[in-house]
XYZ file of N, CA and C in Angstrom:
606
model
N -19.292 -13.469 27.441
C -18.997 -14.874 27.207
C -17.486 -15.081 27.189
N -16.974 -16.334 28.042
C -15.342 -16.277 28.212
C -15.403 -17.199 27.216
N -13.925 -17.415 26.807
C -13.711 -18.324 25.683
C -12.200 -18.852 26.091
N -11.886 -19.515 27.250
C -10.628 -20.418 28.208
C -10.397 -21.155 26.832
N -11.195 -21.778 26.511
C -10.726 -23.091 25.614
C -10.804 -23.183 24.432
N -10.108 -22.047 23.952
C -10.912 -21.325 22.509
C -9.063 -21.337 22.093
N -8.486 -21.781 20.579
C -7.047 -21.917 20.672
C -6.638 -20.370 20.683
N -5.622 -19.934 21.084
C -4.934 -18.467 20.743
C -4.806 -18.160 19.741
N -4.624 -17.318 18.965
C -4.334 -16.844 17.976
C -2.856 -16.243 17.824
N -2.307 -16.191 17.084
C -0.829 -15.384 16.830
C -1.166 -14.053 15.425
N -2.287 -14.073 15.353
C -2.860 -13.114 13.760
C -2.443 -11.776 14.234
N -2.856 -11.316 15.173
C -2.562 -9.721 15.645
C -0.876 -9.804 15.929
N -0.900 -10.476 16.771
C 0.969 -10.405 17.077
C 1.244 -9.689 15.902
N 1.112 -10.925 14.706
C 2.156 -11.246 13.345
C 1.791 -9.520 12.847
N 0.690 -8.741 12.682
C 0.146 -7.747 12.458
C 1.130 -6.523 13.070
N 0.833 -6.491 14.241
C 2.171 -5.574 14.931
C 3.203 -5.260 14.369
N 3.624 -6.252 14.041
C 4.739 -6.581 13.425
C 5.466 -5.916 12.333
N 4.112 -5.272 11.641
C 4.160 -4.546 10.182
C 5.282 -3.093 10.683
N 5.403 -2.855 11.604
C 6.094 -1.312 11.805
C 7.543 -2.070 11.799
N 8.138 -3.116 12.032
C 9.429 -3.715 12.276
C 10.079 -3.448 10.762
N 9.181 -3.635 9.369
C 9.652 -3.965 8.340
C 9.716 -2.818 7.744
N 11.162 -2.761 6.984
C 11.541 -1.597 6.279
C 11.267 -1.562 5.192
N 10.808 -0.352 4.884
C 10.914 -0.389 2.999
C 11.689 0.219 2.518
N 12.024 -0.064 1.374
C 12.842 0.762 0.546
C 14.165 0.564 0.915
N 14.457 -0.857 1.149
C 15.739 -1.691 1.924
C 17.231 -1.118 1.075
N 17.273 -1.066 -0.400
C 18.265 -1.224 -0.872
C 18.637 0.716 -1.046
N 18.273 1.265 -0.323
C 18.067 2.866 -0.930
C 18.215 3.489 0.394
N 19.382 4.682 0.103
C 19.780 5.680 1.244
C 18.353 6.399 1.472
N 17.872 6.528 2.356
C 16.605 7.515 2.397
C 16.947 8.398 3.752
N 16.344 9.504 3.894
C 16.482 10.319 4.645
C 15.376 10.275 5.764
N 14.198 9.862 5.032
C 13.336 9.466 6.429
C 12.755 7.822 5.958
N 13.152 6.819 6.932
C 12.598 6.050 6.988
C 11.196 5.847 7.255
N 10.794 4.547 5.981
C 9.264 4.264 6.436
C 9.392 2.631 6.417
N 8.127 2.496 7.136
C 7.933 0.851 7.782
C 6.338 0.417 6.864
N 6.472 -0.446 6.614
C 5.066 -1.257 6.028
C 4.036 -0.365 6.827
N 3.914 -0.771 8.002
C 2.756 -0.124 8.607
C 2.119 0.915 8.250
N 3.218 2.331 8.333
C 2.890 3.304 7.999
C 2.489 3.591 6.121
N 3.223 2.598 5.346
C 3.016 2.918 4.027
C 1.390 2.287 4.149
N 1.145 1.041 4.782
C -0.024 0.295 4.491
C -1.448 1.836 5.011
N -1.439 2.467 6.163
C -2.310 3.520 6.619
C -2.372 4.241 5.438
N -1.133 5.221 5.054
C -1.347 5.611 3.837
C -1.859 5.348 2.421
N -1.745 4.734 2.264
C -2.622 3.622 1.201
C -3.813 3.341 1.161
N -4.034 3.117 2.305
C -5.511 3.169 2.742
C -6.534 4.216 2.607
N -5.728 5.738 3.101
C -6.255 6.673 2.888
C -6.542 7.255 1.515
N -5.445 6.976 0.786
C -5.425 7.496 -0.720
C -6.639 6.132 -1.311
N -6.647 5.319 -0.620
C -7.548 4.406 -1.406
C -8.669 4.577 -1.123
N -9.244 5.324 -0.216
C -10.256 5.690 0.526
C -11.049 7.270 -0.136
N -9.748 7.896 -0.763
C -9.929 9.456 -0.895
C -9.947 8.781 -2.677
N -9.385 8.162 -3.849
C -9.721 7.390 -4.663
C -10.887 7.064 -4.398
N -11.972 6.905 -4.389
C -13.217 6.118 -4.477
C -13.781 6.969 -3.925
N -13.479 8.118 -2.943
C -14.691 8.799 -2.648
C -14.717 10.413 -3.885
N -13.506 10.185 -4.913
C -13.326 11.249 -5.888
C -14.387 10.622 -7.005
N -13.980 9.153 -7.255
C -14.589 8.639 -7.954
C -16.426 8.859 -8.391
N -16.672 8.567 -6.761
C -17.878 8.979 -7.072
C -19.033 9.747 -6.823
N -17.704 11.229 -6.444
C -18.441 12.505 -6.514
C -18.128 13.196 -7.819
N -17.115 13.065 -8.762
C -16.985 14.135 -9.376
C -17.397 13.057 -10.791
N -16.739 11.369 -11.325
C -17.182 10.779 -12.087
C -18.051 9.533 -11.904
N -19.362 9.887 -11.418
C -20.531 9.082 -11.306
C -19.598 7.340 -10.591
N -18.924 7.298 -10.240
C -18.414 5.707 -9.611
C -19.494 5.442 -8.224
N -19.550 4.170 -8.409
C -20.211 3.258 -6.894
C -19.386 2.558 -6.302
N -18.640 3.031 -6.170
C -17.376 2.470 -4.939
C -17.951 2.826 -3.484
N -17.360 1.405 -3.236
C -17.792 1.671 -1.310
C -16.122 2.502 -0.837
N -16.040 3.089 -0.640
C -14.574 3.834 -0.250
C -14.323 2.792 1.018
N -14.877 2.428 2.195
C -14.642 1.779 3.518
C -14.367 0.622 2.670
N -14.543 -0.487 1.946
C -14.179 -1.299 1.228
C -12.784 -1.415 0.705
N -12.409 -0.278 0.249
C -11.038 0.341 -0.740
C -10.672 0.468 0.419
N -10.498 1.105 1.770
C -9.620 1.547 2.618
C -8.876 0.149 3.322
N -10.003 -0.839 3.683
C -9.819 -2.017 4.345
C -9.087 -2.995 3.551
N -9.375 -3.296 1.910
C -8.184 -4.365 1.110
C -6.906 -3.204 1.269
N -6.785 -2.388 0.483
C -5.708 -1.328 1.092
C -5.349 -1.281 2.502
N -5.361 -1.608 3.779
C -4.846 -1.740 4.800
C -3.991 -2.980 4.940
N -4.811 -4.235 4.358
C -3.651 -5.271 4.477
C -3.301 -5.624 3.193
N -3.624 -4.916 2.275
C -1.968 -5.200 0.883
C -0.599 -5.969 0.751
N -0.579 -5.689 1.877
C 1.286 -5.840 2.065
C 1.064 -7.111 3.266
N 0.126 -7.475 3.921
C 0.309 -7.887 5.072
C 0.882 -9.594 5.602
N 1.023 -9.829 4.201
C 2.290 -11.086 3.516
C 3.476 -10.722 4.100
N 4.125 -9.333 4.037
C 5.192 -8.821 4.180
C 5.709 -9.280 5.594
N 4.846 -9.378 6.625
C 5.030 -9.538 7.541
C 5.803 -11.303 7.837
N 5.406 -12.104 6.915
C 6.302 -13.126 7.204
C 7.013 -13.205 5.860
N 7.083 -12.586 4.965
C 8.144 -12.719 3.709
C 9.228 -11.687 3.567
N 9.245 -10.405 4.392
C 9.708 -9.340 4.292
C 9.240 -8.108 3.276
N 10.407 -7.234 3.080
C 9.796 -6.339 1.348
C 10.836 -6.607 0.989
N 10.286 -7.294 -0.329
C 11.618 -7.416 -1.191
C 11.847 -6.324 -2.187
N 13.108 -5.932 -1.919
C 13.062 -4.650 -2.896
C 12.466 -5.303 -4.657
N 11.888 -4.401 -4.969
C 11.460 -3.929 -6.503
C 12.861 -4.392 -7.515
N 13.668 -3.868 -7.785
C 14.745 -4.342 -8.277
C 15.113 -6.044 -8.511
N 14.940 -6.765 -7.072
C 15.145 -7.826 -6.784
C 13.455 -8.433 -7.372
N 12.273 -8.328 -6.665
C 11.645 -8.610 -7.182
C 11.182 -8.809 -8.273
N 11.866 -8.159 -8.881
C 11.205 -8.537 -10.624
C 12.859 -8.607 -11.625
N 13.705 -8.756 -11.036
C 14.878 -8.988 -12.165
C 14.776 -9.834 -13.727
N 14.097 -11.149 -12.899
C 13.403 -11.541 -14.145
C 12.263 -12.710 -13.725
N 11.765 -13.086 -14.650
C 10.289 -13.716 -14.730
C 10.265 -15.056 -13.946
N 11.477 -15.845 -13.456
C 11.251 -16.940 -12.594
C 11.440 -15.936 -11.065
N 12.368 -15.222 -10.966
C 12.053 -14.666 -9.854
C 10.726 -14.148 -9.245
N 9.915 -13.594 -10.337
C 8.879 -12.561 -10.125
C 7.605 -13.733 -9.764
N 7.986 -15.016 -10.721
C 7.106 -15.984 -10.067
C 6.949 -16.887 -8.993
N 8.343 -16.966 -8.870
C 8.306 -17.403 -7.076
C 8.268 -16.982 -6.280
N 8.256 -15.574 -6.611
C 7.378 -14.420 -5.462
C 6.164 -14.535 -5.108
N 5.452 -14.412 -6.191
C 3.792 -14.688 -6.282
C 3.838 -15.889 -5.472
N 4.128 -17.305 -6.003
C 3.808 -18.258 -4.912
C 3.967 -18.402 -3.616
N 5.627 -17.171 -3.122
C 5.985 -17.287 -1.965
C 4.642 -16.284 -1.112
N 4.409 -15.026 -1.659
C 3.465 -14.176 -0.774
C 1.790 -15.086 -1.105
N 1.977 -15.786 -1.948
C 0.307 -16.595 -1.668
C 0.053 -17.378 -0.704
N 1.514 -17.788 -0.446
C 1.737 -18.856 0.602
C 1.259 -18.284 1.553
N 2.275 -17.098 2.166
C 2.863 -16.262 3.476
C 0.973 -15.426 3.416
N 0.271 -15.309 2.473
C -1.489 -14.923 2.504
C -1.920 -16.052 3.539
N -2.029 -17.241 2.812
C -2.853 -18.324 3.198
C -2.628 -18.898 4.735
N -1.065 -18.764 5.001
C -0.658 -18.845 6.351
C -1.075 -18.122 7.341
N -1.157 -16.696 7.187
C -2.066 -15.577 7.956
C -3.546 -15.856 7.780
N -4.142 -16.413 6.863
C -5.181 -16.566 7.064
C -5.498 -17.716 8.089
N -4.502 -18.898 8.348
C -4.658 -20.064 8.969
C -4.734 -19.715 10.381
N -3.934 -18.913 10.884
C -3.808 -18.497 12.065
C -5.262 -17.663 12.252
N -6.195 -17.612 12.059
C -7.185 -16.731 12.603
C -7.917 -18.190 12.704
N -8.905 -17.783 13.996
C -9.888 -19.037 14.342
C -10.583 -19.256 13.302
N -10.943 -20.109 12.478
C -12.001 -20.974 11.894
C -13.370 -20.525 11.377
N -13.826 -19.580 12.405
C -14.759 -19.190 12.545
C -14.784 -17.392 12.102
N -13.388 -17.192 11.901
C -13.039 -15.556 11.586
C -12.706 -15.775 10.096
N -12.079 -16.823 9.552
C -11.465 -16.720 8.225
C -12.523 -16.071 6.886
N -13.633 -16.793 6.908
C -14.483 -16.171 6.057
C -14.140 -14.405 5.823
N -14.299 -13.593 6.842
C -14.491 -12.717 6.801
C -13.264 -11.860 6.419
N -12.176 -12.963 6.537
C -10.490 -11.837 6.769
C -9.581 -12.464 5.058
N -10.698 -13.514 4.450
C -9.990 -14.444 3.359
C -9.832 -12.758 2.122
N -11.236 -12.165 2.301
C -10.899 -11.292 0.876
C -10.081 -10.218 1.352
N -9.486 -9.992 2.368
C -8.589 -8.647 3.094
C -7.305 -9.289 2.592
N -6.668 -10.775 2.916
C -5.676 -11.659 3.057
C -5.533 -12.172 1.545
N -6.399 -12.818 1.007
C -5.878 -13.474 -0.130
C -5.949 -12.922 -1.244
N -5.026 -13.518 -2.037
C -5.216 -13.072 -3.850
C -6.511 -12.361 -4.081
N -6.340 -11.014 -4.596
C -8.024 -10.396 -4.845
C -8.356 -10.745 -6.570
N -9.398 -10.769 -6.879
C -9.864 -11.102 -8.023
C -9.339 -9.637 -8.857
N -9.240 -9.673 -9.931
C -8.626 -8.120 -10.622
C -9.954 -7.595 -11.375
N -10.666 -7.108 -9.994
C -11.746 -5.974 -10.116
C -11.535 -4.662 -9.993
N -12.524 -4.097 -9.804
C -12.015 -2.144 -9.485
C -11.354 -1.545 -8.454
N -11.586 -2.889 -7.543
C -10.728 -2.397 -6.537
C -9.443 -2.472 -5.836
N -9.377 -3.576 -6.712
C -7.716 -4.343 -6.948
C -7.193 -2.964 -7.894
N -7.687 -2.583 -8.529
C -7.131 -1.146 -9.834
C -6.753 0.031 -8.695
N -7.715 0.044 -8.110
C -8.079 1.399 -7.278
C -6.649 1.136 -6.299
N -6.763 0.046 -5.441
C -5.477 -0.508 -4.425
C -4.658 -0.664 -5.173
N -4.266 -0.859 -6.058
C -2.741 -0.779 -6.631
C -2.391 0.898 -6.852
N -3.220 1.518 -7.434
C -3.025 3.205 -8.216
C -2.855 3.647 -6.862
N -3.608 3.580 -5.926
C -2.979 4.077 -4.661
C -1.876 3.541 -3.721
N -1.439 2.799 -3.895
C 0.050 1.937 -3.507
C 1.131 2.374 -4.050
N 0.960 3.257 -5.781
C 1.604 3.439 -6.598
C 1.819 4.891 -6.265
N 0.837 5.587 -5.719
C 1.088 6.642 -5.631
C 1.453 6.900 -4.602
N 1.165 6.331 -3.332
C 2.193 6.295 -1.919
C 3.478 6.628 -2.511
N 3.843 5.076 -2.957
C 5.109 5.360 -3.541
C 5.819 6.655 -4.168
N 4.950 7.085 -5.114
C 5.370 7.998 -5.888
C 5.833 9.135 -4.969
N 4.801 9.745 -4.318
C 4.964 10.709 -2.860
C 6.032 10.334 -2.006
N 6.350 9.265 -1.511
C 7.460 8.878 -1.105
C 9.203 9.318 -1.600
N 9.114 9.221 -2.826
C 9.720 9.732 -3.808
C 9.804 10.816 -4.047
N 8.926 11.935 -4.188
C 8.571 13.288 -3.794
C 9.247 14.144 -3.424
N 8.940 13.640 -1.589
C 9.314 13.779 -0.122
C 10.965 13.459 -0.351
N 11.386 12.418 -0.983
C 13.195 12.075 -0.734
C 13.928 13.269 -1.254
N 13.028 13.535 -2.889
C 14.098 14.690 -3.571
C 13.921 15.853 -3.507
N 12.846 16.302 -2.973
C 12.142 17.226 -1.890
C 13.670 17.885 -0.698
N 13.900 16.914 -0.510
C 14.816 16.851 0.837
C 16.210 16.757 0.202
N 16.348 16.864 -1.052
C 17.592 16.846 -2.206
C 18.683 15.518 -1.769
N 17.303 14.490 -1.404
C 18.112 12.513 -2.182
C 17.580 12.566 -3.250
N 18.722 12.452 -3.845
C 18.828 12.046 -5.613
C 18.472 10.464 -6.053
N 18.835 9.696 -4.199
C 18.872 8.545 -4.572
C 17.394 7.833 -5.251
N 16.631 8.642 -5.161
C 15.235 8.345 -5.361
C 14.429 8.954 -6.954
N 15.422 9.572 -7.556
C 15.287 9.958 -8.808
C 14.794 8.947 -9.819
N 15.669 8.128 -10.444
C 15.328 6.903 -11.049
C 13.952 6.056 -11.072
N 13.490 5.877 -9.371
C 12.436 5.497 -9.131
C 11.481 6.465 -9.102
N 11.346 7.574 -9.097
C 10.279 8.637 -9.498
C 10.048 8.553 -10.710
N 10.942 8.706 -11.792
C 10.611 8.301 -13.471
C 10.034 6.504 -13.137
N 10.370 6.140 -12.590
C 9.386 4.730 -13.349
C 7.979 4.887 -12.439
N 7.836 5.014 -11.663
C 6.471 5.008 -10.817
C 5.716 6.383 -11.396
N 6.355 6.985 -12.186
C 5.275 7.944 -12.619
C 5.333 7.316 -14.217
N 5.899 6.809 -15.183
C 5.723 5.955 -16.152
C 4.381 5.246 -15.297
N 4.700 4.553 -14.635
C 3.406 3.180 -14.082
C 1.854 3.877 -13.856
N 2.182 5.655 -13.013
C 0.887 6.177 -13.225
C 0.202 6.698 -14.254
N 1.121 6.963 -15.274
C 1.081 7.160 -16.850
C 0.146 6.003 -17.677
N 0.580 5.126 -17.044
C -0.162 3.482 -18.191
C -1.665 3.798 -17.561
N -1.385 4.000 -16.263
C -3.015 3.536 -15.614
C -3.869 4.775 -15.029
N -3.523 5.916 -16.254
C -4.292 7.345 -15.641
C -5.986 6.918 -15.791
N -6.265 7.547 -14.653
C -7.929 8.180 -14.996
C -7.681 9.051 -14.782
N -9.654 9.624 -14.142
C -9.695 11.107 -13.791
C -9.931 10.842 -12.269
N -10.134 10.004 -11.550
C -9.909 9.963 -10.176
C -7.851 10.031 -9.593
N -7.175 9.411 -10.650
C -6.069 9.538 -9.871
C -4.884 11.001 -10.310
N -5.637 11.604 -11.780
C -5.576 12.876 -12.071
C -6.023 13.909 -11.173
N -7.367 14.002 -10.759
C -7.897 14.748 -9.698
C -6.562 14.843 -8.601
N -6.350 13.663 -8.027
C -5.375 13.654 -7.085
C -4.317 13.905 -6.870
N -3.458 13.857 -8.190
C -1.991 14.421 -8.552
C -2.727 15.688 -8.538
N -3.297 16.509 -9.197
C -3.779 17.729 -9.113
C -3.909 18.825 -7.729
N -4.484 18.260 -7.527
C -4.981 18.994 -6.027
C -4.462 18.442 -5.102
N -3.675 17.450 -5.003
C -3.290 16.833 -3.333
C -1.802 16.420 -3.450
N -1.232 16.198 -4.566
C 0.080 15.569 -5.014
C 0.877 17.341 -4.680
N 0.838 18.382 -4.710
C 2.148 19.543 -5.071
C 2.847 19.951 -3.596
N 1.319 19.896 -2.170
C 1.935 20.373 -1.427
C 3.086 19.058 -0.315
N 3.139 18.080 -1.314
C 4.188 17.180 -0.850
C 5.356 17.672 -0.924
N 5.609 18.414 -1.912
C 7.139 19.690 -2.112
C 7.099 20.505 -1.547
N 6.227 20.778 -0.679
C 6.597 22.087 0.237
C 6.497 21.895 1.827
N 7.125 22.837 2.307
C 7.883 23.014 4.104
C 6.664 22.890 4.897
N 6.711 22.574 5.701
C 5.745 22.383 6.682
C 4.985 23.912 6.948
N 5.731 25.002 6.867
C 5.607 26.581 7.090
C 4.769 26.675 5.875
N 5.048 26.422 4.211
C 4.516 26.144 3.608
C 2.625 26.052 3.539
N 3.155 24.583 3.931
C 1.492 24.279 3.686
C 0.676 24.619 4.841
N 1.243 25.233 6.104
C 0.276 25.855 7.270
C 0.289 27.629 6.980
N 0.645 27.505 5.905
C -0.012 29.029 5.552
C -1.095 29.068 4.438
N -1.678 30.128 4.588
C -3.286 30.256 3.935
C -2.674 30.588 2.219
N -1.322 31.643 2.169
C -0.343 32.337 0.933
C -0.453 30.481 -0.013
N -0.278 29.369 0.043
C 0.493 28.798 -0.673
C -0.372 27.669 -1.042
């Protein structure tokens, strides 16, 4: 079925787009990362979150659920930028005209999809209700981060010190045993060489 007279869309373009945007704007880093790639990652840890959940502590998480709000998290970013953390929250009128600005820069991405798609892309795109999986997508966003952080002083940037103590404070407030499991077993070989972790020794 052709669809000539069907309006275009600009939703995927704006999507693309996600690899253009830098994170971690205000900070020397040694390897750059782009939304895109933090958003995949996220996904996965949000994916590997929920499937710990409910093999080792009885959880009913759909993991494909967790992977997909975790894919577009950020995907505001794409017409608001990343505003560094620092800036973002300096203080409480700032932090709130953030919220309104990325609800906006949500609702706008949602406008651009045909009419007939929005239903389906509103709970990926908009404000999520603060259920388990809004918990689950943040603890794994948090811990991107954290790994990110890792990886910098790993590579001996210091510049990333500071922000390792607070993002591990933040995983501190909101421990379970799904994101324990994970610092455990999947968080150490982020400190080690590529030679490292392709040997059977380590």
């Amino acid at each position: 079925m052709k669809h000539e007279h069907v309006k275009r869309s600009h939703f995927f373009a704006h999507m693309a787009r996600m690899k253009l945007i830098q994170r971690w704007p205000l900070m020397r880093s040694i390897e750059q990362e782009n939304v895109a790639e933090h958003s995949l990652q996220v996904a996965m840890v949000a994916h590997a979150l929920a499937v710990i959940k409910n093999t080792f502590y009885h959880g009913t998480l759909d993991p494909a659920k967790a992977a997909m709000q975790a894919l577009f998290h950020d995907a505001s970013e794409v017409l608001t930028g990343d505003l560094p953390t620092p800036v973002k929250y300096f203080n409480e009128d700032i932090s709130r005209a953030y919220k309104e600005i990325e609800s906006n820069a949500e609702q706008s991405l949602l406008n651009m999809l045909p009419a007939e798609l929005q239903a389906a892309y509103a709970p990926l795109l908009c404000g999520h209700p603060q259920d388990e999986y809004t918990h689950l997508v943040k603890s794994a966003d948090i811990l991107c981060a954290y790994l990110k952080c890792a990886e910098e002083l790993s590579a001996g940037n210091k510049e990333f010190a500071a922000a390792q103590k607070r993002l591990t404070a933040m995983l501190d407030a909101r421990m379970n045993e799904e994101i324990r499991y994970f610092l455990d077993v999947f968080v150490p070989s982020f400190s080690l060489s590529l030679d490292e972790i392709s040997s059977p020794e380590f």
